[in-house]
Amino acid sequence: MLPRFLWALALTSLATLSVATAQRGREAAVVDVQLLAFNDFHGNLEPPSGTNGRIGPTDAGGIEYLATHLARLKATNPNTIVVSAGDNIGASPLVSGMFHDEPTVEALGAAGLQVSTVGNHEFDEGWWELYRMQKGGCHPVDGCQDGTPFEGARFVFLSANVLLDPRRVDPPWLARSGWTSPDNRPAPLFPPYVVKEIGGVKLGFIGLTLEAAPQIIAPAGVKGLTFAPEASTANTIARTLRSQGVRAIVVLIHQGGQQNSGDYDGCSALTGPIVSIVGQMSDDIGVVVSGHSHQSYNCMVGTKLVTSAESYGRLITDIDLRIDRRTDRIVSKSAHNVLVTRDVDKNAGETALVDRYRPAAAKIGNRVVGSVTTSIIREPNEVGESALGDVVADGMLDATRDPAHGGAVVALMNLGGLRADLAGTAVPGARDLGPVTYADVFNVMPFGNVLIVKTLSGDALVRLLEQQFTAQTDRYRLLQVSDGFTYSFDPARPNGQRVNRASVTISGRTIAPTDRYRVAMPDFLWSGGDGLTVATEGIDPVAADPDID
């Protein structure tokens, strides 16, 4: 028989062991999962320049650096999933855009992207071209320009609320795309969701595109598509996931907001469409990764963590989730935005990938086409007018003023069609910025729109101006105007009454409702883009050059 003090020691040791075992059991029951998120990359493989290439005073972005930062963050947690909230492609600089964004799809796959929702700019070349981005294959016109096969995306596109109706699509286009519907009825263009199992737990990801996407996409690019409401679609899919035993649900949505803290990792007074949409989402959804607004924030909206990582690959949102292995529910969540600084080693694989495309892009892009004495900035002032917008509109008017080229008296440009500041190329020792290359200009206007002159009545012109406010109300949606065209507006007045009709003048003369005016705009706007449906009333078209020319 053991002495009494040895029995006491044994019992104490057993109790300690029991507590330690229970503690380890509780820890083992919780899995730490890391989501690394970004949005609105827009094909910025090379480090973007000007204000697009900075967060505050810090130079940021570039795929070679983005991949390095992603790899370092992934190394901190084996349970990591890389996701995106869309607009990875479209409105891209020359080194990606001239190859139909195949380089970006390849580069993001190599960087580890696994799941992405679809943004509005993914449709810039049409839904069929986006479908090719997923499944692979050479471009139907240009082929595989770099001489290697295009294998398609390594990551999966999601589009829960984007439905394609094959009955509304021309059969040859449908056959060429390879998209099929089992019963020839409307179906999601891409899968509505995907379930990832990691660390012994399941995560469901739902992909959504802003419902208003057709207002800001050329109509031809979304022919046959319908965009369903975001929140109700998310709730329906969440119920489906819950029925499959998935309790940790993340929404990737290409819609966003803005906050006013001035801190890229903060949140103060979040506003914008994302707030209302998230407020309508069910409690089954725990995290919402957002985009579209090119803003940065990490916020709580009710019980949901809502994040955004600015744009152009300058930030990564590091989202840390703790998931109960027994219930598969998220028990805690937090996020912070990480700067993609350029003081780290470049990812060698990404460098080799981009180097494969650089020579062909440089052959065209390095040609000098002009010069600037200072950067011409895209950022609009408080009433929506920007220096770059004015310069572009003036150039459009100059190109179409001659009767042989359309006889325009006014030119209008959408600010969303201008993607970067016109910064020029710095010359060592020179006082001014100096030469502007074709690549610089392409980065400003990458869409390949055609400049067209049409006739609008004075009444239609005023109604067109009014539609700027009814379709999109923020200052980034206001039309840029050419020299000699002036008007005043009051944003506090009701829709349809904000423009002071008596103030609308061309070369100092007030326009008359029944008079006819020749107007130059990109074909995107003439087709009703940005929700400006009044533009479709234009008649007597004369096509000029591509807008970049």
XYZ file of C-alpha atoms in Angstrom:
549
model
C 0.000 0.000 0.000
C 1.280 3.494 -0.946
C 1.853 5.979 1.847
C -0.854 8.630 2.136
C 1.349 11.464 0.805
C 2.111 9.400 -2.367
C -1.599 8.800 -2.947
C -2.169 12.559 -2.657
C 0.664 13.257 -5.106
C -0.741 10.720 -7.586
C -4.218 12.193 -7.371
C -2.828 15.721 -7.869
C -0.880 14.570 -10.944
C -3.970 12.861 -12.383
C -6.033 16.016 -11.847
C -3.370 18.144 -13.525
C -3.177 15.708 -16.444
C -6.973 15.727 -16.752
C -7.089 19.552 -16.876
C -4.263 19.669 -19.440
C -5.964 17.017 -21.582
C -9.265 18.891 -21.477
C -7.493 22.115 -22.404
C -5.801 20.456 -25.375
C -9.149 18.975 -26.366
C -10.773 22.387 -26.349
C -7.894 23.847 -28.401
C -8.025 20.966 -30.881
C -11.739 21.586 -31.295
C -11.059 25.062 -32.720
C -9.355 25.504 -36.104
C -7.579 28.714 -37.073
C -8.300 29.550 -40.723
C -6.738 32.450 -42.615
C -8.372 34.109 -45.615
C -6.195 36.381 -47.736
C -8.347 38.686 -49.848
C -7.906 41.383 -52.463
C -10.130 43.075 -55.030
C -10.105 45.280 -58.131
C -6.665 44.183 -59.333
C -7.472 45.344 -62.886
C -4.506 43.654 -64.551
C -1.891 45.750 -62.741
C 0.934 43.261 -63.198
C 3.604 45.928 -63.241
C 3.754 48.329 -60.282
C 1.154 51.018 -61.017
C 2.327 54.613 -61.286
C 1.002 57.908 -59.944
C -1.645 57.877 -57.251
C -2.694 54.381 -58.390
C 0.653 53.094 -57.115
C 0.578 54.469 -53.581
C -1.221 54.004 -50.301
C -0.644 57.307 -48.573
C 3.055 58.063 -49.065
C 4.033 54.407 -49.563
C 4.670 52.904 -53.005
C 2.622 49.715 -53.264
C 1.458 47.070 -55.731
C 2.810 44.980 -58.600
C 2.243 41.237 -59.031
C 5.864 40.348 -58.214
C 5.478 41.966 -54.792
C 1.877 40.873 -54.259
C 2.895 37.234 -54.750
C 5.747 37.584 -52.260
C 3.508 39.100 -49.593
C 0.851 36.427 -50.174
C 3.473 33.693 -49.793
C 4.769 35.186 -46.545
C 1.295 35.449 -45.078
C 0.397 31.919 -46.184
C 3.510 30.625 -44.414
C 2.068 31.787 -41.070
C -0.910 29.414 -41.282
C -1.214 26.136 -43.205
C -5.001 26.605 -43.245
C -5.044 29.484 -45.741
C -7.399 30.231 -48.643
C -6.771 33.110 -51.094
C -9.904 34.830 -52.423
C -10.912 37.876 -54.477
C -13.969 40.129 -54.675
C -13.713 40.593 -58.455
C -12.547 42.992 -61.160
C -9.253 41.150 -61.412
C -9.315 41.804 -65.162
C -10.673 44.536 -67.399
C -9.559 48.185 -67.582
C -6.023 46.785 -67.524
C -2.657 48.333 -68.435
C -1.056 47.455 -71.752
C 1.051 44.468 -70.665
C -2.149 42.633 -69.707
C -4.836 44.370 -71.764
C -3.266 43.823 -75.190
C -3.274 40.066 -74.477
C -6.948 40.029 -73.426
C -5.850 39.739 -69.768
C -4.520 36.205 -70.177
C -1.294 37.262 -68.352
C -3.261 38.402 -65.304
C -5.319 35.227 -65.096
C -2.113 33.197 -65.264
C -0.284 35.414 -62.763
C -3.044 35.387 -60.145
C -3.312 31.616 -60.422
C 0.439 31.337 -59.889
C 0.151 33.641 -56.859
C -2.282 31.190 -55.257
C -5.724 32.693 -55.903
C -8.325 29.960 -55.373
C -11.779 31.576 -55.472
C -13.041 34.813 -57.048
C -16.396 36.368 -57.621
C -17.104 38.129 -60.912
C -16.983 41.924 -61.111
C -18.506 44.213 -63.724
C -15.177 44.716 -65.537
C -14.802 40.983 -66.075
C -17.515 41.499 -68.715
C -15.639 44.205 -70.632
C -15.037 41.886 -73.599
C -18.321 39.999 -73.202
C -19.496 37.134 -71.032
C -18.261 34.601 -73.611
C -14.727 35.975 -73.318
C -14.947 35.770 -69.527
C -16.066 32.160 -69.891
C -12.920 31.547 -71.974
C -10.862 32.978 -69.117
C -12.157 30.130 -66.950
C -11.971 27.212 -69.350
C -8.968 28.263 -71.460
C -8.278 28.228 -75.178
C -6.810 30.777 -77.569
C -8.603 34.019 -78.403
C -10.953 33.456 -81.381
C -9.436 36.365 -83.354
C -5.937 37.033 -82.031
C -5.037 33.472 -81.104
C -2.431 32.829 -78.398
C -0.254 35.867 -78.978
C 2.646 34.801 -76.776
C 3.022 31.510 -78.631
C 1.959 29.307 -75.706
C -1.445 27.712 -75.004
C -3.759 29.513 -72.624
C -4.878 26.937 -70.072
C -7.503 29.073 -68.338
C -7.809 30.061 -64.698
C -6.470 27.858 -61.934
C -8.996 29.522 -59.644
C -12.765 29.211 -59.833
C -15.095 32.064 -60.801
C -18.401 32.286 -58.896
C -21.572 34.102 -59.999
C -24.588 33.185 -57.901
C -26.748 36.092 -59.067
C -25.636 36.236 -62.737
C -27.893 34.054 -64.873
C -27.488 33.324 -68.579
C -30.588 32.606 -70.662
C -29.424 30.581 -73.697
C -32.679 31.393 -75.505
C -31.624 35.074 -75.649
C -28.203 34.392 -77.159
C -27.415 33.891 -80.838
C -26.753 30.137 -81.303
C -23.322 30.621 -82.961
C -22.109 32.691 -80.008
C -23.425 30.116 -77.564
C -21.773 27.257 -79.442
C -18.489 29.161 -79.684
C -18.412 29.837 -75.938
C -18.957 26.216 -74.962
C -21.406 27.184 -72.196
C -24.345 24.810 -71.798
C -27.495 24.592 -69.716
C -28.860 21.117 -68.896
C -32.447 22.034 -69.817
C -31.731 25.047 -72.079
C -33.134 27.374 -69.423
C -31.527 30.241 -67.454
C -28.715 29.073 -65.197
C -25.771 30.683 -63.372
C -22.971 31.651 -65.733
C -20.502 30.156 -63.220
C -21.108 28.074 -60.078
C -23.012 30.025 -57.409
C -20.842 28.706 -54.586
C -17.950 26.434 -53.698
C -17.176 24.543 -50.493
C -13.578 24.292 -49.320
C -12.532 21.815 -46.613
C -9.438 22.863 -44.701
C -8.091 21.904 -41.298
C -11.020 19.546 -40.824
C -13.708 22.205 -41.250
C -15.854 23.306 -44.186
C -16.121 26.847 -45.535
C -18.726 27.864 -48.072
C -17.994 30.742 -50.457
C -20.798 32.541 -52.327
C -19.963 34.810 -55.276
C -22.064 37.897 -56.101
C -21.890 40.731 -58.637
C -23.558 44.085 -58.065
C -27.137 43.952 -59.324
C -26.667 47.287 -61.131
C -23.795 45.932 -63.242
C -25.683 46.227 -66.580
C -25.806 50.025 -66.083
C -22.015 50.239 -66.256
C -21.277 47.561 -68.866
C -21.655 47.909 -72.617
C -25.027 46.240 -73.368
C -23.519 43.871 -75.950
C -21.246 42.368 -73.305
C -24.117 41.200 -71.086
C -26.625 40.150 -73.738
C -28.604 37.200 -72.414
C -27.642 37.858 -68.777
C -29.803 38.888 -65.847
C -28.442 40.124 -62.516
C -30.549 39.132 -59.507
C -30.684 41.027 -56.174
C -27.559 40.410 -54.120
C -28.877 39.849 -50.582
C -31.808 37.569 -51.418
C -29.575 35.467 -53.662
C -26.974 35.161 -50.908
C -29.638 34.097 -48.411
C -30.992 31.434 -50.760
C -27.534 29.970 -51.341
C -26.749 30.158 -47.629
C -29.792 27.988 -46.921
C -28.534 25.488 -49.493
C -25.116 25.414 -47.841
C -26.654 25.028 -44.397
C -28.658 22.023 -45.639
C -25.332 20.489 -46.673
C -23.910 20.924 -43.180
C -21.850 24.028 -43.993
C -22.026 26.533 -41.138
C -19.060 28.845 -41.887
C -20.149 30.962 -44.861
C -18.249 33.763 -46.600
C -19.700 36.050 -49.282
C -17.417 37.465 -51.987
C -19.290 40.413 -53.468
C -18.334 42.959 -56.085
C -20.061 45.890 -54.452
C -18.733 48.211 -51.798
C -18.769 51.366 -49.764
C -16.454 53.869 -48.163
C -15.412 54.951 -44.687
C -13.991 58.259 -43.552
C -11.301 57.405 -40.998
C -8.431 57.986 -43.432
C -6.893 54.748 -42.133
C -6.541 51.968 -44.706
C -6.932 49.451 -41.882
C -9.755 51.200 -40.054
C -13.477 51.778 -40.136
C -15.426 54.913 -39.416
C -18.982 55.619 -40.582
C -19.119 53.032 -43.354
C -21.560 54.149 -46.062
C -22.560 53.010 -49.536
C -24.606 50.200 -51.072
C -22.731 47.467 -49.192
C -24.242 48.569 -45.867
C -27.836 47.990 -46.959
C -27.001 44.748 -48.757
C -25.171 43.261 -45.771
C -27.963 44.410 -43.472
C -30.381 42.202 -45.429
C -28.179 39.105 -45.291
C -29.089 36.228 -42.986
C -27.195 35.344 -39.821
C -25.870 32.256 -41.602
C -23.318 34.534 -43.300
C -20.365 35.518 -41.124
C -17.915 37.358 -43.403
C -18.395 39.608 -46.456
C -15.370 40.358 -48.647
C -16.295 43.341 -50.825
C -14.872 45.476 -53.644
C -15.888 47.776 -56.528
C -15.540 51.073 -54.643
C -11.709 50.939 -54.595
C -11.790 51.738 -50.880
C -10.192 50.108 -47.848
C -11.974 49.165 -44.618
C -12.415 46.431 -42.034
C -15.814 46.915 -40.394
C -18.480 45.151 -38.413
C -21.969 45.559 -39.887
C -24.230 43.953 -37.321
C -22.660 40.563 -36.657
C -20.835 40.404 -39.994
C -17.204 41.250 -40.694
C -17.062 43.369 -43.874
C -13.726 44.036 -45.598
C -12.210 45.713 -48.654
C -8.594 46.045 -49.851
C -8.543 49.222 -51.976
C -7.447 48.287 -55.543
C -4.600 47.446 -57.951
C -3.005 44.886 -55.621
C -1.789 47.504 -53.139
C -3.369 45.859 -50.073
C -4.133 42.339 -48.862
C -6.843 41.786 -46.272
C -5.686 39.194 -43.732
C -8.853 37.668 -42.248
C -8.428 35.371 -39.238
C -11.250 33.002 -38.388
C -11.581 30.568 -35.502
C -13.965 27.765 -36.424
C -15.376 25.204 -33.982
C -14.583 21.789 -35.428
C -17.605 20.209 -33.735
C -20.195 22.673 -35.033
C -18.341 24.094 -38.065
C -19.376 27.565 -36.896
C -17.213 30.676 -36.809
C -16.597 31.510 -33.145
C -14.382 34.565 -33.689
C -13.233 36.716 -36.608
C -10.923 39.650 -37.177
C -9.161 41.331 -40.094
C -6.440 43.805 -40.920
C -5.153 45.221 -44.191
C -1.521 44.589 -45.076
C 0.439 46.935 -47.347
C 1.920 45.320 -50.455
C 5.189 47.197 -50.142
C 7.949 47.071 -52.735
C 10.782 46.590 -50.239
C 10.593 42.779 -50.442
C 12.138 40.359 -52.921
C 10.263 39.984 -56.193
C 8.644 36.620 -56.814
C 10.873 35.033 -59.461
C 8.064 33.002 -61.029
C 5.915 36.071 -61.535
C 8.863 37.991 -62.974
C 9.435 35.236 -65.531
C 5.741 35.155 -66.413
C 5.465 38.903 -66.989
C 8.801 38.954 -68.859
C 7.223 36.619 -71.392
C 4.751 39.351 -72.327
C 6.811 42.494 -71.789
C 8.737 42.557 -75.116
C 5.621 42.584 -77.313
C 3.949 45.180 -75.103
C 7.082 47.343 -75.037
C 7.380 47.318 -78.833
C 4.098 49.208 -79.008
C 4.023 50.801 -75.603
C 7.401 52.558 -75.579
C 6.591 54.733 -78.592
C 6.560 58.404 -77.514
C 3.290 60.116 -78.475
C 3.490 63.392 -76.555
C 4.721 65.127 -73.438
C 3.428 66.732 -70.259
C 4.873 69.364 -67.972
C 3.003 68.049 -64.905
C 0.848 65.064 -64.013
C -2.728 65.371 -65.259
C -4.884 63.954 -62.486
C -7.966 61.771 -62.822
C -9.294 62.526 -59.307
C -12.442 64.679 -59.585
C -13.107 67.802 -57.556
C -16.116 68.186 -55.280
C -18.511 68.622 -58.216
C -17.141 65.725 -60.252
C -14.847 67.484 -62.737
C -11.236 66.381 -63.179
C -8.257 67.861 -64.998
C -7.740 64.644 -66.940
C -11.426 64.429 -67.832
C -11.348 67.958 -69.234
C -8.215 67.248 -71.286
C -9.672 64.062 -72.763
C -13.005 65.716 -73.600
C -11.159 68.618 -75.232
C -9.138 66.147 -77.294
C -12.300 64.366 -78.391
C -13.874 67.654 -79.475
C -10.732 68.659 -81.344
C -10.743 65.336 -83.217
C -14.395 65.607 -84.289
C -15.022 69.345 -84.731
C -14.385 69.277 -88.480
C -17.621 68.518 -90.413
C -15.799 65.753 -92.265
C -15.193 64.048 -88.913
C -18.667 64.567 -87.454
C -19.010 68.304 -86.853
C -19.216 68.029 -83.050
C -19.873 71.135 -80.941
C -19.532 69.378 -77.591
C -17.786 66.228 -76.314
C -18.637 64.229 -73.202
C -16.538 61.530 -71.520
C -17.326 59.172 -68.655
C -14.794 59.404 -65.839
C -15.046 55.639 -65.308
C -13.447 55.213 -68.740
C -10.274 56.920 -67.474
C -8.267 54.487 -65.382
C -5.045 56.268 -64.382
C -3.411 59.651 -64.096
C -1.456 60.802 -67.156
C 1.889 61.044 -65.437
C 4.431 60.842 -68.233
C 7.879 59.281 -67.968
C 10.392 60.910 -65.639
C 13.640 61.979 -67.312
C 16.698 62.238 -65.010
C 17.774 65.861 -64.580
C 14.769 67.261 -66.433
C 12.568 69.866 -64.765
C 9.372 68.581 -66.384
C 8.032 65.030 -66.443
C 8.715 64.790 -70.147
C 7.651 62.171 -72.686
C 4.288 60.437 -72.719
C 4.353 56.957 -74.269
C 1.596 54.986 -75.916
C 1.581 52.737 -72.821
C 0.941 55.783 -70.617
C -2.054 56.740 -72.731
C -3.315 53.147 -72.978
C -3.241 52.878 -69.203
C -5.539 55.922 -69.078
C -7.973 54.631 -71.751
C -7.704 50.818 -72.031
C -11.189 49.906 -73.270
C -10.810 50.293 -77.011
C -14.017 52.309 -77.387
C -14.751 54.100 -80.659
C -15.456 57.838 -80.692
C -18.790 58.551 -82.399
C -20.596 61.799 -83.187
C -24.406 61.843 -83.162
C -27.184 64.417 -83.077
C -29.199 65.069 -79.920
C -31.940 67.623 -79.367
C -31.375 70.264 -76.726
C -34.073 68.626 -74.620
C -32.367 65.213 -74.918
C -29.019 66.725 -73.974
C -30.485 68.115 -70.749
C -32.190 64.813 -69.975
C -28.862 63.068 -70.553
C -27.270 65.328 -67.961
C -30.101 64.578 -65.543
C -29.497 60.852 -65.926
C -26.029 61.239 -64.437
C -27.779 61.682 -61.105
C -30.581 59.155 -61.444
C -28.334 56.305 -62.609
C -25.270 56.951 -60.435
C -25.121 59.726 -57.901
C -21.479 59.895 -56.811
C -19.035 62.407 -58.279
C -17.068 59.699 -60.057
C -20.052 59.136 -62.376
C -20.454 62.678 -63.668
C -19.637 63.289 -67.328
C -16.478 65.181 -68.170
C -17.147 68.113 -70.519
C -15.256 69.800 -73.322
C -14.260 73.460 -73.420
C -17.176 75.795 -74.108
C -19.877 73.546 -72.629
C -21.174 74.735 -69.265
C -24.116 74.078 -66.962
C -25.005 74.284 -63.288
C -26.828 71.788 -61.098
C -28.151 71.462 -57.569
C -27.651 67.951 -56.115
C -30.175 68.685 -53.376
C -33.066 68.986 -55.840
C -35.259 65.979 -56.818
C -34.226 63.606 -59.576
C -35.018 65.016 -62.991
C -34.849 68.618 -61.736
C -31.210 68.996 -60.728
C -29.895 70.654 -63.884
C -30.693 74.326 -64.354
C -31.880 74.275 -67.970
C -31.244 77.983 -68.471
C -27.594 77.485 -67.514
C -26.766 74.934 -70.230
C -24.671 76.740 -72.829
C -22.420 75.901 -75.763
C -19.858 78.585 -76.602
C -21.793 81.034 -74.448
C -25.180 80.465 -76.092
C -28.062 78.900 -74.161
C -29.241 75.715 -75.847
C -32.812 75.495 -77.157
C -34.916 72.365 -76.461
C -35.807 71.786 -80.121
C -32.464 72.690 -81.680
C -30.080 69.923 -82.802
C -26.542 69.545 -81.522
C -23.714 67.317 -82.668
C -22.223 65.498 -79.689
C -19.078 63.351 -79.512
C -18.956 60.468 -77.027
C -17.449 56.955 -76.837
C -19.644 54.209 -78.249
C -19.989 52.799 -74.705
C -22.062 55.833 -73.751
C -24.041 55.946 -76.998
C -25.144 52.361 -76.336
C -26.616 53.363 -72.962
C -23.592 52.600 -70.766
C -23.500 53.995 -67.217
C -27.293 53.958 -67.307
C -27.446 56.891 -69.744
C -30.269 55.474 -71.843
C -31.161 58.892 -73.279
C -27.994 58.573 -75.379
C -29.686 55.880 -77.474
C -31.877 58.645 -78.932
C -28.853 59.915 -80.875
C -29.176 59.906 -84.687
C -26.992 60.403 -87.781
C -23.853 58.684 -86.462
C -20.374 59.407 -87.783
C -17.685 57.110 -86.411
C -14.311 58.700 -85.770
C -11.200 56.931 -84.448
C -10.705 54.719 -81.400
C -10.909 56.948 -78.337
C -7.248 56.408 -77.471
C -6.247 57.862 -80.848
